[in-house]
Short mmCIF file of C-alpha atoms and ligand atoms in Angstrom, two decimals:
data_model
loop_
_atom_site.label_atom_id
_atom_site.label_comp_id
_atom_site.label_asym_id
_atom_site.label_seq_id
_atom_site.Cartn_x
_atom_site.Cartn_y
_atom_site.Cartn_z
CA MET H 244 -50.37 129.32 22.23
CA THR H 245 -46.98 128.44 20.81
CA ASP H 246 -43.78 127.86 22.77
CA GLU H 247 -42.32 131.09 21.42
CA VAL H 248 -44.46 133.10 23.84
CA ARG H 249 -45.07 130.59 26.62
CA SER H 250 -44.33 131.85 30.14
CA ASP H 251 -43.84 129.39 32.98
CA GLU H 252 -43.54 132.12 35.59
CA LEU H 253 -47.03 133.59 35.67
CA PRO H 254 -47.81 135.66 38.76
CA THR H 255 -50.62 134.28 40.85
CA THR H 256 -53.27 136.79 41.95
CA PRO H 257 -53.88 140.46 41.13
CA MET H 258 -52.74 142.93 43.73
CA ASP H 259 -55.53 144.00 46.08
CA PRO H 260 -56.57 147.45 44.81
CA ALA H 261 -56.88 148.62 48.40
CA LEU H 262 -53.14 148.14 48.78
CA LEU H 263 -52.55 150.66 46.02
CA ALA H 264 -54.46 153.39 47.83
CA ASN H 265 -52.69 152.61 51.09
CA ARG H 266 -49.25 153.23 49.67
CA ASP H 267 -47.32 156.18 50.94
CA GLY H 268 -46.83 158.91 48.41
CA LYS H 269 -47.69 158.82 44.75
CA ILE H 270 -48.52 155.72 42.75
CA ASP H 271 -46.01 154.88 40.04
CA VAL H 272 -47.61 154.20 36.65
CA ALA H 273 -46.12 153.08 33.31
CA MET H 274 -47.65 152.48 29.90
CA ILE H 275 -46.45 151.09 26.61
CA SER H 276 -47.64 150.32 23.10
CA LEU H 277 -46.77 146.94 21.62
CA CYS H 278 -48.31 145.94 18.24
CA GLY H 279 -51.11 148.48 17.92
CA CYS H 280 -51.84 151.71 16.12
CA TRP H 281 -51.37 154.11 19.06
CA GLY H 282 -55.10 154.81 18.97
CA CYS H 283 -55.49 153.62 22.55
CA THR H 284 -52.60 155.86 23.55
CA LEU H 285 -54.54 158.75 22.04
CA SER H 286 -57.40 157.84 24.38
CA PHE H 287 -55.01 158.47 27.27
CA LEU H 288 -54.34 161.91 25.80
CA ASP H 289 -58.11 162.42 25.46
CA MET H 290 -58.25 162.52 29.26
CA ASP H 291 -57.32 166.17 28.68
CA GLU H 292 -57.60 168.30 31.81
CA ARG H 293 -58.86 165.32 33.83
CA ILE H 294 -55.26 164.11 33.96
CA LEU H 295 -54.25 167.13 36.07
CA PRO H 296 -55.88 166.08 39.38
CA LEU H 297 -54.66 162.53 38.74
CA LEU H 298 -51.09 163.81 38.59
CA THR H 299 -51.34 164.64 42.30
CA LYS H 300 -51.88 160.90 42.84
CA VAL H 301 -49.60 159.27 40.27
CA THR H 302 -46.13 159.59 38.83
CA ILE H 303 -45.93 158.53 35.19
CA HIS H 304 -42.76 156.68 34.24
CA ARG H 305 -42.17 154.93 30.90
CA SER H 306 -44.90 156.13 28.55
CA SER H 307 -45.65 157.93 25.32
CA LEU H 308 -46.50 160.95 27.47
CA THR H 309 -43.07 161.16 29.08
CA ASP H 310 -40.87 159.61 26.35
CA ILE H 311 -39.06 157.62 29.07
CA LYS H 312 -37.74 154.49 27.33
CA ARG H 313 -37.28 152.09 30.22
CA ILE H 314 -38.88 151.35 33.59
CA THR H 315 -36.10 151.91 36.09
CA GLN H 316 -38.07 151.25 39.27
CA ARG H 317 -40.99 149.15 40.40
CA CYS H 318 -44.40 150.52 39.31
CA ALA H 319 -47.82 149.82 40.80
CA LEU H 320 -49.72 149.98 37.51
CA GLY H 321 -48.75 149.11 33.93
CA PHE H 322 -51.08 149.88 31.02
CA ILE H 323 -50.45 147.92 27.82
CA GLU H 324 -51.73 148.90 24.37
CA GLY H 325 -51.29 146.43 21.52
CA GLY H 326 -50.79 142.73 21.13
CA VAL H 327 -47.63 140.66 20.80
CA ALA H 328 -46.34 140.33 17.25
CA ASN H 329 -42.56 140.13 17.56
CA GLU H 330 -39.78 139.12 19.94
CA ASP H 331 -39.24 142.67 21.11
CA ASN H 332 -42.92 142.82 22.17
CA ILE H 333 -42.42 139.63 24.22
CA GLU H 334 -39.35 141.02 25.98
CA THR H 335 -41.06 144.36 26.67
CA LEU H 336 -44.21 142.74 28.03
CA ARG H 337 -42.28 140.37 30.29
CA HIS H 338 -40.25 143.32 31.58
CA PHE H 339 -43.50 145.12 32.43
CA ARG H 340 -44.77 142.00 34.20
CA ASP H 341 -41.58 141.87 36.24
CA LYS H 342 -41.68 145.56 37.11
CA CYS H 343 -45.42 146.24 37.63
CA ASP H 344 -47.71 144.97 40.38
CA VAL H 345 -50.86 145.25 38.25
CA LEU H 346 -51.04 144.99 34.45
CA ILE H 347 -54.01 146.27 32.46
CA SER H 348 -54.72 145.32 28.82
CA VAL H 349 -56.04 148.44 27.08
CA GLY H 350 -57.96 147.96 23.85
CA ALA H 351 -58.84 145.17 21.45
CA CYS H 352 -55.27 144.51 20.31
CA ALA H 353 -54.04 143.90 23.86
CA VAL H 354 -57.21 142.04 24.89
CA TRP H 355 -57.53 139.61 21.97
CA GLY H 356 -55.04 140.59 19.24
CA GLY H 357 -57.29 143.04 17.40
CA VAL H 358 -56.55 144.19 13.87
CA PRO H 359 -52.94 142.86 13.77
CA ALA H 360 -54.29 139.37 14.58
CA MET H 361 -56.07 139.35 11.23
CA ARG H 362 -52.82 137.93 9.85
CA ASN H 363 -53.28 134.85 12.03
CA VAL H 364 -55.46 133.16 9.39
CA PHE H 365 -52.49 133.19 7.00
CA GLU H 366 -48.99 131.74 7.11
CA LEU H 367 -46.40 134.32 8.16
CA LYS H 368 -44.37 133.70 4.98
CA ASP H 369 -47.44 134.46 2.87
CA CYS H 370 -48.00 137.73 4.76
CA LEU H 371 -44.38 138.75 4.14
CA SER H 372 -44.65 137.85 0.44
CA GLU H 373 -47.84 139.84 0.10
CA ALA H 374 -46.25 142.85 1.80
CA TYR H 375 -42.84 142.87 0.16
CA VAL H 376 -42.86 140.68 -2.97
CA ASN H 377 -46.35 140.82 -4.46
CA SER H 378 -47.21 144.27 -3.20
CA PRO H 379 -48.74 146.62 -5.82
CA THR H 380 -46.31 149.25 -4.54
CA ALA H 381 -43.23 147.10 -5.28
CA VAL H 382 -40.82 148.90 -7.60
CA PRO H 383 -41.12 147.32 -11.09
CA GLY H 384 -37.94 145.53 -12.12
CA ALA H 385 -36.36 145.81 -8.68
CA GLU H 386 -35.33 142.67 -6.78
CA PRO H 387 -37.97 142.16 -4.06
CA ILE H 388 -36.44 142.02 -0.60
CA ILE H 389 -38.08 140.84 2.61
CA PRO H 390 -36.34 142.93 5.30
CA SER H 391 -34.11 140.92 7.59
CA HIS H 392 -31.49 142.30 9.96
CA PRO H 393 -30.36 141.52 13.50
CA ASP H 394 -31.69 144.92 14.59
CA ILE H 395 -35.19 144.16 13.26
CA PRO H 396 -37.25 142.21 15.83
CA ARG H 397 -38.21 138.77 14.52
CA LEU H 398 -41.94 138.42 13.94
CA THR H 399 -43.80 135.79 15.92
CA THR H 400 -45.63 133.17 13.88
CA LYS H 401 -48.96 134.48 15.14
CA VAL H 402 -50.11 137.66 16.88
CA HIS H 403 -51.02 137.02 20.53
CA PRO H 404 -53.13 138.86 23.09
CA CYS H 405 -51.05 139.92 26.08
CA HIS H 406 -52.59 137.38 28.47
CA GLU H 407 -51.17 134.54 26.35
CA VAL H 408 -47.67 135.79 27.19
CA VAL H 409 -47.95 136.96 30.81
CA LYS H 410 -50.66 137.14 33.45
CA MET H 411 -52.83 140.24 32.93
CA ASP H 412 -54.95 141.55 35.80
CA TYR H 413 -57.57 143.77 34.13
CA PHE H 414 -58.98 144.25 30.64
CA ILE H 415 -60.47 147.39 29.06
CA PRO H 416 -62.12 146.45 25.74
CA GLY H 417 -62.77 148.74 22.78
CA CYS H 418 -60.99 149.90 19.67
CA PRO H 419 -60.08 152.16 21.23
CA PRO H 420 -61.64 152.33 24.70
CA SER H 421 -62.80 155.83 25.53
CA ALA H 422 -60.82 158.15 27.75
CA ASP H 423 -63.78 157.94 30.14
CA ALA H 424 -63.26 154.18 30.49
CA ILE H 425 -59.54 154.56 31.17
CA VAL H 426 -60.17 157.32 33.72
CA ALA H 427 -62.77 155.14 35.46
CA VAL H 428 -60.39 152.18 35.82
CA LEU H 429 -57.44 154.35 36.84
CA ASP H 430 -59.56 156.23 39.37
CA ASP H 431 -60.80 152.97 40.94
CA LEU H 432 -57.29 151.58 41.22
CA ILE H 433 -55.59 154.63 42.67
CA HIS H 434 -58.37 155.09 45.25
CA GLY H 435 -58.30 151.45 46.27
CA ARG H 436 -61.79 150.59 45.04
CA PRO H 437 -62.61 147.34 43.23
CA VAL H 438 -62.52 148.02 39.51
CA ALA H 439 -66.11 148.46 38.36
CA LEU H 440 -66.19 149.73 34.79
CA PRO H 441 -69.76 151.01 34.18
CA ARG H 442 -71.62 149.03 31.52
CA SER H 443 -72.21 152.27 29.63
CA LEU H 444 -68.44 152.60 29.12
CA ILE H 445 -67.92 149.05 27.88
CA HIS H 446 -67.91 148.61 24.12
CA TYR H 447 -66.14 146.28 21.74
CA ASP H 448 -65.82 148.38 18.58
S1 SF4 D 179 -57.38 148.47 19.93
FE1 SF4 D 179 -57.83 149.71 18.09
S2 SF4 D 179 -57.21 151.81 18.64
FE2 SF4 D 179 -56.22 150.40 20.13
S3 SF4 D 179 -54.19 149.96 19.25
FE3 SF4 D 179 -55.59 148.34 18.54
S4 SF4 D 179 -56.33 149.05 16.52
FE4 SF4 D 179 -55.46 150.84 17.59
#
């Protein structure tokens, strides 16, 4: 891990799931995509009608389902899709860590870097050259430009799994994990049971 993503303020232990179920009222949940393809987010949507009974138990805050851009209050659960590939991802993930009691890595990119981490075997400058200078889609005769602007988040040297930036409490592997796997973990957490993802729902592809 490089200093660019190092966190010296890692939380200590995961929140006891039983505490979640003992809360008064609904459980506040947030979710975000960092450097991923939104495929894991589609698995959330694949919950289909199963999300309806869950909505009596949870309130969804920042998420791709609600289009809320910022967590404005403390949440019990935070689901993270995608790894960390730029400075904006770092800031967003640290904000989730600050605001959520329990963080869950969803999918290969969040768990170990996934497809975006394939660039880790190359130098970042070589990746940028391949994308913007030597690309077969570069306009012939045009001056190649590697995008750079204060509004464009600076890429990290390497792509990192979330747990290299902040403490993560649970991990759901898969590319993407199935909706069944996400439902199983969410259901355990909101009912205060220890998370016990059935082996049949665990896959790594
Ligand atoms: S784990 Fe797979 S499906 Fe999920 S964001 Fe990464 S590439 Fe997409």
